[in-house]
Amino acid sequence: MIGTSLFCETKPTDETQASAANPTMRTTRRRSGALSAPDPRNWDEVNQRLGYLGEVERQLRALRDEFEQKVAVLKQQWLEASRPVEKERDRVQDQIERFYWVRRDELAAEGRKSVDLAFGRVGSRLSRSVVVEDVALAQQWLEAHGLDRFLRTRTEVDRDAIRSTLLAVAGFGTSVSHALLACPAIRFQETEQFWYALHQEPAEGAPSPRRAGLRANPQTESGAGGSNSNGRRARNLDRNQAFPQAPSGGGWNDRAV
């Protein structure tokens, strides 16, 4: 499986130097250290990780495009290979059906509509269905003649309309808003949502993620696309849980409702 890695270079410590004498300890620590990256300590390191995310997004797009092309090729191959088989199946089905209808009266004279053979059964059954040739005309005619009970209407909660009403200039002060919020199954929720947006082009003179100590997996860099894109992601995070030191008044994130 092709993946990506995120790490920061660290200086050797007495503990890592001591582990050189114990290969087992050295292997274990290397494996465990590769599972996670240290959290950023300042805005520069946050910026470095945004640059790294840009590389990851390009790699993901390249992988998606590659596999979509493979799927398209395989689907076309399947269609070409299955077409003659399906044609042969339809031909044999038509032969059997024509033979049945020619001899259906013989079966009806014996009081039956099907034949049980060694490899299967053939027969016919009565099918009843309603055909509506013009849906709009049928709906108008049924409404005009008082036959509404034969019209089926799908009803669902319009969340957008409720949200627009509650967020109107005088939304919370209207009787409609009070009536909506009086429903025990409806509540208005306001949360802070973390977001990030990658720039189409990095700022002039900005260090690359590789020079800054962050890099993508070398196995995927060669296959990554060369064009940048705006990779926007929204995550429903509890800010107090993710950032205990965040100021209560906001300022780090734009407000999202």
PDB file of C-alpha atoms in Angstrom:
ATOM      1  CA  MET A   1       0.000   0.000   0.000  1.00  0.00           C
ATOM      2  CA  ILE A   2       1.340   3.417  -0.925  1.00  0.00           C
ATOM      3  CA  GLY A   3       1.255   5.903   1.923  1.00  0.00           C
ATOM      4  CA  THR A   4       2.759   9.148   3.177  1.00  0.00           C
ATOM      5  CA  SER A   5       4.897   9.992   6.166  1.00  0.00           C
ATOM      6  CA  LEU A   6       5.266  13.131   8.234  1.00  0.00           C
ATOM      7  CA  PHE A   7       8.215  13.669  10.526  1.00  0.00           C
ATOM      8  CA  CYS A   8      10.563  16.238  11.980  1.00  0.00           C
ATOM      9  CA  GLU A   9      14.297  15.702  12.192  1.00  0.00           C
ATOM     10  CA  THR A  10      15.614  15.434  15.767  1.00  0.00           C
ATOM     11  CA  LYS A  11      19.070  15.392  17.225  1.00  0.00           C
ATOM     12  CA  PRO A  12      20.296  12.135  18.800  1.00  0.00           C
ATOM     13  CA  THR A  13      19.964  11.975  22.583  1.00  0.00           C
ATOM     14  CA  ASP A  14      21.719   9.900  25.193  1.00  0.00           C
ATOM     15  CA  GLU A  15      18.768   7.498  25.128  1.00  0.00           C
ATOM     16  CA  THR A  16      18.944   6.946  21.359  1.00  0.00           C
ATOM     17  CA  GLN A  17      22.722   6.554  21.471  1.00  0.00           C
ATOM     18  CA  ALA A  18      22.399   3.988  24.252  1.00  0.00           C
ATOM     19  CA  SER A  19      19.875   2.046  22.191  1.00  0.00           C
ATOM     20  CA  ALA A  20      22.488   1.529  19.470  1.00  0.00           C
ATOM     21  CA  ALA A  21      23.932  -1.262  21.590  1.00  0.00           C
ATOM     22  CA  ASN A  22      20.545  -2.984  21.663  1.00  0.00           C
ATOM     23  CA  PRO A  23      19.210  -3.671  18.115  1.00  0.00           C
ATOM     24  CA  THR A  24      15.831  -4.779  19.435  1.00  0.00           C
ATOM     25  CA  MET A  25      15.306  -1.543  21.287  1.00  0.00           C
ATOM     26  CA  ARG A  26      16.456   0.468  18.269  1.00  0.00           C
ATOM     27  CA  THR A  27      13.973  -1.242  15.925  1.00  0.00           C
ATOM     28  CA  THR A  28      11.105  -0.833  18.359  1.00  0.00           C
ATOM     29  CA  ARG A  29      11.708   2.840  18.856  1.00  0.00           C
ATOM     30  CA  ARG A  30      11.993   3.492  15.155  1.00  0.00           C
ATOM     31  CA  ARG A  31       8.704   1.742  14.477  1.00  0.00           C
ATOM     32  CA  SER A  32       6.899   3.496  17.287  1.00  0.00           C
ATOM     33  CA  GLY A  33       8.352   6.877  16.345  1.00  0.00           C
ATOM     34  CA  ALA A  34       7.053   6.585  12.795  1.00  0.00           C
ATOM     35  CA  LEU A  35       3.461   6.221  13.965  1.00  0.00           C
ATOM     36  CA  SER A  36       2.975   9.920  14.782  1.00  0.00           C
ATOM     37  CA  ALA A  37       4.511  13.354  14.243  1.00  0.00           C
ATOM     38  CA  PRO A  38       5.033  15.972  16.939  1.00  0.00           C
ATOM     39  CA  ASP A  39       2.459  18.719  17.187  1.00  0.00           C
ATOM     40  CA  PRO A  40       3.428  22.128  15.770  1.00  0.00           C
ATOM     41  CA  ARG A  41       4.951  24.526  18.251  1.00  0.00           C
ATOM     42  CA  ASN A  42       4.470  27.794  16.356  1.00  0.00           C
ATOM     43  CA  TRP A  43       2.758  29.261  13.294  1.00  0.00           C
ATOM     44  CA  ASP A  44       5.799  28.628  11.107  1.00  0.00           C
ATOM     45  CA  GLU A  45       5.494  24.900  11.772  1.00  0.00           C
ATOM     46  CA  VAL A  46       1.747  25.108  11.066  1.00  0.00           C
ATOM     47  CA  ASN A  47       2.615  26.735   7.731  1.00  0.00           C
ATOM     48  CA  GLN A  48       5.092  23.931   7.018  1.00  0.00           C
ATOM     49  CA  ARG A  49       2.384  21.353   7.596  1.00  0.00           C
ATOM     50  CA  LEU A  50       0.015  23.212   5.267  1.00  0.00           C
ATOM     51  CA  GLY A  51       2.674  22.937   2.582  1.00  0.00           C
ATOM     52  CA  TYR A  52       3.008  19.256   3.348  1.00  0.00           C
ATOM     53  CA  LEU A  53      -0.768  18.821   3.061  1.00  0.00           C
ATOM     54  CA  GLY A  54      -0.567  20.380  -0.396  1.00  0.00           C
ATOM     55  CA  GLU A  55       1.865  17.669  -1.449  1.00  0.00           C
ATOM     56  CA  VAL A  56      -0.372  15.000   0.074  1.00  0.00           C
ATOM     57  CA  GLU A  57      -3.405  16.347  -1.798  1.00  0.00           C
ATOM     58  CA  ARG A  58      -1.493  16.188  -5.088  1.00  0.00           C
ATOM     59  CA  GLN A  59      -0.439  12.622  -4.361  1.00  0.00           C
ATOM     60  CA  LEU A  60      -4.021  11.621  -3.533  1.00  0.00           C
ATOM     61  CA  ARG A  61      -5.294  13.172  -6.755  1.00  0.00           C
ATOM     62  CA  ALA A  62      -2.599  11.379  -8.746  1.00  0.00           C
ATOM     63  CA  LEU A  63      -3.512   8.051  -7.116  1.00  0.00           C
ATOM     64  CA  ARG A  64      -7.220   8.635  -7.685  1.00  0.00           C
ATOM     65  CA  ASP A  65      -6.690   9.555 -11.324  1.00  0.00           C
ATOM     66  CA  GLU A  66      -4.451   6.527 -11.837  1.00  0.00           C
ATOM     67  CA  PHE A  67      -6.950   4.082 -10.368  1.00  0.00           C
ATOM     68  CA  GLU A  68      -9.906   5.722 -12.129  1.00  0.00           C
ATOM     69  CA  GLN A  69      -8.104   5.232 -15.420  1.00  0.00           C
ATOM     70  CA  LYS A  70      -7.466   1.596 -14.573  1.00  0.00           C
ATOM     71  CA  VAL A  71     -11.105   1.093 -13.588  1.00  0.00           C
ATOM     72  CA  ALA A  72     -12.248   2.717 -16.844  1.00  0.00           C
ATOM     73  CA  VAL A  73      -9.976   0.421 -18.861  1.00  0.00           C
ATOM     74  CA  LEU A  74     -11.175  -2.668 -16.971  1.00  0.00           C
ATOM     75  CA  LYS A  75     -14.820  -1.657 -17.379  1.00  0.00           C
ATOM     76  CA  GLN A  76     -14.357  -1.213 -21.105  1.00  0.00           C
ATOM     77  CA  GLN A  77     -12.631  -4.597 -21.328  1.00  0.00           C
ATOM     78  CA  TRP A  78     -15.488  -6.199 -19.400  1.00  0.00           C
ATOM     79  CA  LEU A  79     -18.076  -4.598 -21.699  1.00  0.00           C
ATOM     80  CA  GLU A  80     -16.263  -5.800 -24.805  1.00  0.00           C
ATOM     81  CA  ALA A  81     -15.784  -9.317 -23.434  1.00  0.00           C
ATOM     82  CA  SER A  82     -19.335  -9.677 -22.103  1.00  0.00           C
ATOM     83  CA  ARG A  83     -21.138  -8.288 -25.167  1.00  0.00           C
ATOM     84  CA  PRO A  84     -20.950 -11.480 -27.273  1.00  0.00           C
ATOM     85  CA  VAL A  85     -21.837 -13.616 -24.238  1.00  0.00           C
ATOM     86  CA  GLU A  86     -24.911 -11.505 -23.510  1.00  0.00           C
ATOM     87  CA  LYS A  87     -25.880 -11.627 -27.167  1.00  0.00           C
ATOM     88  CA  GLU A  88     -25.694 -15.419 -27.129  1.00  0.00           C
ATOM     89  CA  ARG A  89     -27.748 -15.549 -23.918  1.00  0.00           C
ATOM     90  CA  ASP A  90     -30.470 -13.353 -25.436  1.00  0.00           C
ATOM     91  CA  ARG A  91     -30.523 -15.475 -28.599  1.00  0.00           C
ATOM     92  CA  VAL A  92     -31.096 -18.706 -26.658  1.00  0.00           C
ATOM     93  CA  GLN A  93     -33.730 -17.067 -24.443  1.00  0.00           C
ATOM     94  CA  ASP A  94     -35.645 -15.914 -27.516  1.00  0.00           C
ATOM     95  CA  GLN A  95     -35.515 -19.419 -28.966  1.00  0.00           C
ATOM     96  CA  ILE A  96     -36.944 -20.962 -25.810  1.00  0.00           C
ATOM     97  CA  GLU A  97     -39.652 -18.297 -25.511  1.00  0.00           C
ATOM     98  CA  ARG A  98     -40.771 -18.715 -29.138  1.00  0.00           C
ATOM     99  CA  PHE A  99     -40.947 -22.495 -28.662  1.00  0.00           C
ATOM    100  CA  TYR A 100     -43.053 -22.034 -25.505  1.00  0.00           C
ATOM    101  CA  TRP A 101     -45.614 -19.689 -27.071  1.00  0.00           C
ATOM    102  CA  VAL A 102     -46.094 -22.032 -30.057  1.00  0.00           C
ATOM    103  CA  ARG A 103     -46.984 -24.873 -27.685  1.00  0.00           C
ATOM    104  CA  ARG A 104     -48.733 -22.922 -24.949  1.00  0.00           C
ATOM    105  CA  ASP A 105     -52.191 -24.082 -26.079  1.00  0.00           C
ATOM    106  CA  GLU A 106     -51.080 -27.689 -25.654  1.00  0.00           C
ATOM    107  CA  LEU A 107     -50.089 -26.975 -22.062  1.00  0.00           C
ATOM    108  CA  ALA A 108     -53.334 -25.064 -21.419  1.00  0.00           C
ATOM    109  CA  ALA A 109     -55.330 -28.050 -22.677  1.00  0.00           C
ATOM    110  CA  GLU A 110     -53.576 -30.120 -20.025  1.00  0.00           C
ATOM    111  CA  GLY A 111     -54.432 -27.549 -17.370  1.00  0.00           C
ATOM    112  CA  ARG A 112     -50.952 -26.216 -16.820  1.00  0.00           C
ATOM    113  CA  LYS A 113     -48.854 -23.211 -17.844  1.00  0.00           C
ATOM    114  CA  SER A 114     -45.325 -24.454 -17.136  1.00  0.00           C
ATOM    115  CA  VAL A 115     -43.059 -27.392 -17.884  1.00  0.00           C
ATOM    116  CA  ASP A 116     -40.553 -28.834 -15.410  1.00  0.00           C
ATOM    117  CA  LEU A 117     -37.439 -30.099 -17.219  1.00  0.00           C
ATOM    118  CA  ALA A 118     -34.160 -31.569 -16.044  1.00  0.00           C
ATOM    119  CA  PHE A 119     -32.227 -28.293 -16.204  1.00  0.00           C
ATOM    120  CA  GLY A 120     -34.985 -25.887 -15.272  1.00  0.00           C
ATOM    121  CA  ARG A 121     -38.585 -24.767 -15.722  1.00  0.00           C
ATOM    122  CA  VAL A 122     -40.316 -22.664 -18.386  1.00  0.00           C
ATOM    123  CA  GLY A 123     -43.758 -21.139 -18.260  1.00  0.00           C
ATOM    124  CA  SER A 124     -45.790 -17.938 -18.168  1.00  0.00           C
ATOM    125  CA  ARG A 125     -47.629 -16.052 -15.477  1.00  0.00           C
ATOM    126  CA  LEU A 126     -50.299 -13.355 -15.523  1.00  0.00           C
ATOM    127  CA  SER A 127     -48.877  -9.898 -14.855  1.00  0.00           C
ATOM    128  CA  ARG A 128     -50.981  -6.864 -13.933  1.00  0.00           C
ATOM    129  CA  SER A 129     -49.551  -3.345 -13.884  1.00  0.00           C
ATOM    130  CA  VAL A 130     -50.695   0.266 -14.226  1.00  0.00           C
ATOM    131  CA  VAL A 131     -49.202   2.184 -17.141  1.00  0.00           C
ATOM    132  CA  VAL A 132     -49.086   5.993 -16.801  1.00  0.00           C
ATOM    133  CA  GLU A 133     -48.267   7.445 -20.189  1.00  0.00           C
ATOM    134  CA  ASP A 134     -48.283  11.123 -19.097  1.00  0.00           C
ATOM    135  CA  VAL A 135     -47.522  11.676 -15.407  1.00  0.00           C
ATOM    136  CA  ALA A 136     -48.299  15.412 -15.354  1.00  0.00           C
ATOM    137  CA  LEU A 137     -51.619  14.973 -17.154  1.00  0.00           C
ATOM    138  CA  ALA A 138     -52.582  12.104 -14.849  1.00  0.00           C
ATOM    139  CA  GLN A 139     -51.832  14.189 -11.741  1.00  0.00           C
ATOM    140  CA  GLN A 140     -53.890  17.136 -12.986  1.00  0.00           C
ATOM    141  CA  TRP A 141     -56.820  14.897 -13.917  1.00  0.00           C
ATOM    142  CA  LEU A 142     -56.835  13.090 -10.559  1.00  0.00           C
ATOM    143  CA  GLU A 143     -56.722  16.408  -8.654  1.00  0.00           C
ATOM    144  CA  ALA A 144     -59.502  17.918 -10.773  1.00  0.00           C
ATOM    145  CA  HIS A 145     -61.770  14.925 -10.183  1.00  0.00           C
ATOM    146  CA  GLY A 146     -61.265  14.721  -6.410  1.00  0.00           C
ATOM    147  CA  LEU A 147     -59.098  11.622  -6.522  1.00  0.00           C
ATOM    148  CA  ASP A 148     -56.231  13.064  -4.451  1.00  0.00           C
ATOM    149  CA  ARG A 149     -56.044   9.862  -2.425  1.00  0.00           C
ATOM    150  CA  PHE A 150     -54.330   8.283  -5.402  1.00  0.00           C
ATOM    151  CA  LEU A 151     -51.528  10.885  -5.335  1.00  0.00           C
ATOM    152  CA  ARG A 152     -48.576  10.130  -3.106  1.00  0.00           C
ATOM    153  CA  THR A 153     -46.619  13.062  -1.637  1.00  0.00           C
ATOM    154  CA  ARG A 154     -43.277  12.711   0.105  1.00  0.00           C
ATOM    155  CA  THR A 155     -42.923  14.858   3.229  1.00  0.00           C
ATOM    156  CA  GLU A 156     -39.612  15.640   4.959  1.00  0.00           C
ATOM    157  CA  VAL A 157     -38.177  18.261   7.300  1.00  0.00           C
ATOM    158  CA  ASP A 158     -36.792  21.276   5.403  1.00  0.00           C
ATOM    159  CA  ARG A 159     -33.662  21.996   7.446  1.00  0.00           C
ATOM    160  CA  ASP A 160     -32.555  24.823   5.150  1.00  0.00           C
ATOM    161  CA  ALA A 161     -35.845  26.676   5.550  1.00  0.00           C
ATOM    162  CA  ILE A 162     -35.708  26.298   9.343  1.00  0.00           C
ATOM    163  CA  ARG A 163     -32.094  27.511   9.461  1.00  0.00           C
ATOM    164  CA  SER A 164     -32.875  30.511   7.233  1.00  0.00           C
ATOM    165  CA  THR A 165     -35.806  31.477   9.447  1.00  0.00           C
ATOM    166  CA  LEU A 166     -33.784  31.255  12.648  1.00  0.00           C
ATOM    167  CA  LEU A 167     -30.841  33.189  11.140  1.00  0.00           C
ATOM    168  CA  ALA A 168     -32.980  35.984   9.714  1.00  0.00           C
ATOM    169  CA  VAL A 169     -32.430  39.542  10.982  1.00  0.00           C
ATOM    170  CA  ALA A 170     -35.309  39.222  13.428  1.00  0.00           C
ATOM    171  CA  GLY A 171     -35.445  35.452  13.304  1.00  0.00           C
ATOM    172  CA  PHE A 172     -35.365  34.597  16.991  1.00  0.00           C
ATOM    173  CA  GLY A 173     -37.888  37.293  17.793  1.00  0.00           C
ATOM    174  CA  THR A 174     -40.692  36.043  15.606  1.00  0.00           C
ATOM    175  CA  SER A 175     -43.528  33.792  16.636  1.00  0.00           C
ATOM    176  CA  VAL A 176     -42.571  31.315  13.913  1.00  0.00           C
ATOM    177  CA  SER A 177     -39.099  30.932  15.418  1.00  0.00           C
ATOM    178  CA  HIS A 178     -40.541  30.386  18.886  1.00  0.00           C
ATOM    179  CA  ALA A 179     -42.887  27.784  17.453  1.00  0.00           C
ATOM    180  CA  LEU A 180     -40.026  25.998  15.698  1.00  0.00           C
ATOM    181  CA  LEU A 181     -37.850  25.925  18.811  1.00  0.00           C
ATOM    182  CA  ALA A 182     -40.806  24.700  20.861  1.00  0.00           C
ATOM    183  CA  CYS A 183     -40.597  21.412  18.987  1.00  0.00           C
ATOM    184  CA  PRO A 184     -38.873  18.903  21.321  1.00  0.00           C
ATOM    185  CA  ALA A 185     -37.147  17.246  18.341  1.00  0.00           C
ATOM    186  CA  ILE A 186     -35.618  20.449  16.911  1.00  0.00           C
ATOM    187  CA  ARG A 187     -32.820  22.520  18.416  1.00  0.00           C
ATOM    188  CA  PHE A 188     -30.506  25.198  17.093  1.00  0.00           C
ATOM    189  CA  GLN A 189     -26.834  24.304  17.436  1.00  0.00           C
ATOM    190  CA  GLU A 190     -23.933  26.714  17.039  1.00  0.00           C
ATOM    191  CA  THR A 191     -20.399  25.293  17.005  1.00  0.00           C
ATOM    192  CA  GLU A 192     -16.915  26.405  16.045  1.00  0.00           C
ATOM    193  CA  GLN A 193     -15.577  24.300  13.174  1.00  0.00           C
ATOM    194  CA  PHE A 194     -11.907  24.095  12.316  1.00  0.00           C
ATOM    195  CA  TRP A 195     -11.016  24.576   8.661  1.00  0.00           C
ATOM    196  CA  TYR A 196      -8.002  25.087   6.474  1.00  0.00           C
ATOM    197  CA  ALA A 197      -7.525  26.115   2.849  1.00  0.00           C
ATOM    198  CA  LEU A 198      -4.406  25.517   0.773  1.00  0.00           C
ATOM    199  CA  HIS A 199      -3.224  28.360  -1.463  1.00  0.00           C
ATOM    200  CA  GLN A 200      -3.119  27.740  -5.197  1.00  0.00           C
ATOM    201  CA  GLU A 201       0.458  28.982  -5.256  1.00  0.00           C
ATOM    202  CA  PRO A 202       2.725  29.279  -2.206  1.00  0.00           C
ATOM    203  CA  ALA A 203       3.974  32.723  -1.259  1.00  0.00           C
ATOM    204  CA  GLU A 204       7.169  33.844  -2.943  1.00  0.00           C
ATOM    205  CA  GLY A 205      10.202  32.757  -0.963  1.00  0.00           C
ATOM    206  CA  ALA A 206       8.264  30.257   1.132  1.00  0.00           C
ATOM    207  CA  PRO A 207      10.430  27.250   2.090  1.00  0.00           C
ATOM    208  CA  SER A 208       9.443  23.900   0.659  1.00  0.00           C
ATOM    209  CA  PRO A 209       8.131  21.264   3.089  1.00  0.00           C
ATOM    210  CA  ARG A 210      11.238  19.167   2.403  1.00  0.00           C
ATOM    211  CA  ARG A 211      13.617  21.958   3.401  1.00  0.00           C
ATOM    212  CA  ALA A 212      11.468  22.734   6.414  1.00  0.00           C
ATOM    213  CA  GLY A 213      11.856  19.201   7.765  1.00  0.00           C
ATOM    214  CA  LEU A 214       8.614  17.708   6.448  1.00  0.00           C
ATOM    215  CA  ARG A 215       8.431  15.447   3.449  1.00  0.00           C
ATOM    216  CA  ALA A 216       6.142  13.005   1.720  1.00  0.00           C
ATOM    217  CA  ASN A 217       6.974   9.389   1.116  1.00  0.00           C
ATOM    218  CA  PRO A 218       9.580   9.212  -1.697  1.00  0.00           C
ATOM    219  CA  GLN A 219       7.675   6.281  -3.227  1.00  0.00           C
ATOM    220  CA  THR A 220       4.723   8.539  -4.028  1.00  0.00           C
ATOM    221  CA  GLU A 221       6.507  11.753  -4.958  1.00  0.00           C
ATOM    222  CA  SER A 222       7.471  10.497  -8.407  1.00  0.00           C
ATOM    223  CA  GLY A 223       3.857   9.684  -9.267  1.00  0.00           C
ATOM    224  CA  ALA A 224       2.288  12.840  -7.878  1.00  0.00           C
ATOM    225  CA  GLY A 225       0.632  15.357 -10.175  1.00  0.00           C
ATOM    226  CA  GLY A 226       2.346  18.631 -10.873  1.00  0.00           C
ATOM    227  CA  SER A 227      -0.609  20.995 -10.585  1.00  0.00           C
ATOM    228  CA  ASN A 228      -1.680  22.649  -7.365  1.00  0.00           C
ATOM    229  CA  SER A 229      -5.249  22.745  -6.157  1.00  0.00           C
ATOM    230  CA  ASN A 230      -7.186  24.196  -3.303  1.00  0.00           C
ATOM    231  CA  GLY A 231      -7.706  21.311  -0.903  1.00  0.00           C
ATOM    232  CA  ARG A 232     -10.337  22.502   1.527  1.00  0.00           C
ATOM    233  CA  ARG A 233     -11.407  20.289   4.389  1.00  0.00           C
ATOM    234  CA  ALA A 234     -13.835  20.874   7.242  1.00  0.00           C
ATOM    235  CA  ARG A 235     -13.640  18.804  10.415  1.00  0.00           C
ATOM    236  CA  ASN A 236     -16.151  18.797  13.239  1.00  0.00           C
ATOM    237  CA  LEU A 237     -13.789  19.250  16.127  1.00  0.00           C
ATOM    238  CA  ASP A 238     -14.446  20.397  19.646  1.00  0.00           C
ATOM    239  CA  ARG A 239     -12.056  23.324  19.917  1.00  0.00           C
ATOM    240  CA  ASN A 240     -11.773  23.125  23.694  1.00  0.00           C
ATOM    241  CA  GLN A 241     -10.774  19.483  23.403  1.00  0.00           C
ATOM    242  CA  ALA A 242      -8.383  19.895  20.485  1.00  0.00           C
ATOM    243  CA  PHE A 243      -6.822  23.181  21.651  1.00  0.00           C
ATOM    244  CA  PRO A 244      -7.085  23.564  25.458  1.00  0.00           C
ATOM    245  CA  GLN A 245      -5.028  26.785  25.313  1.00  0.00           C
ATOM    246  CA  ALA A 246      -7.256  28.458  22.705  1.00  0.00           C
ATOM    247  CA  PRO A 247      -8.684  31.826  23.768  1.00  0.00           C
ATOM    248  CA  SER A 248     -12.334  31.673  24.727  1.00  0.00           C
ATOM    249  CA  GLY A 249     -13.192  34.682  22.612  1.00  0.00           C
ATOM    250  CA  GLY A 250     -12.108  33.073  19.367  1.00  0.00           C
ATOM    251  CA  GLY A 251      -9.728  34.695  16.924  1.00  0.00           C
ATOM    252  CA  TRP A 252      -8.037  31.563  15.608  1.00  0.00           C
ATOM    253  CA  ASN A 253     -10.862  30.294  13.446  1.00  0.00           C
ATOM    254  CA  ASP A 254     -13.515  31.976  11.388  1.00  0.00           C
ATOM    255  CA  ARG A 255     -16.969  31.527  12.842  1.00  0.00           C
ATOM    256  CA  ALA A 256     -19.016  28.795  11.178  1.00  0.00           C
ATOM    257  CA  VAL A 257     -22.690  28.183  11.877  1.00  0.00           C
TER     258      VAL A 257
END
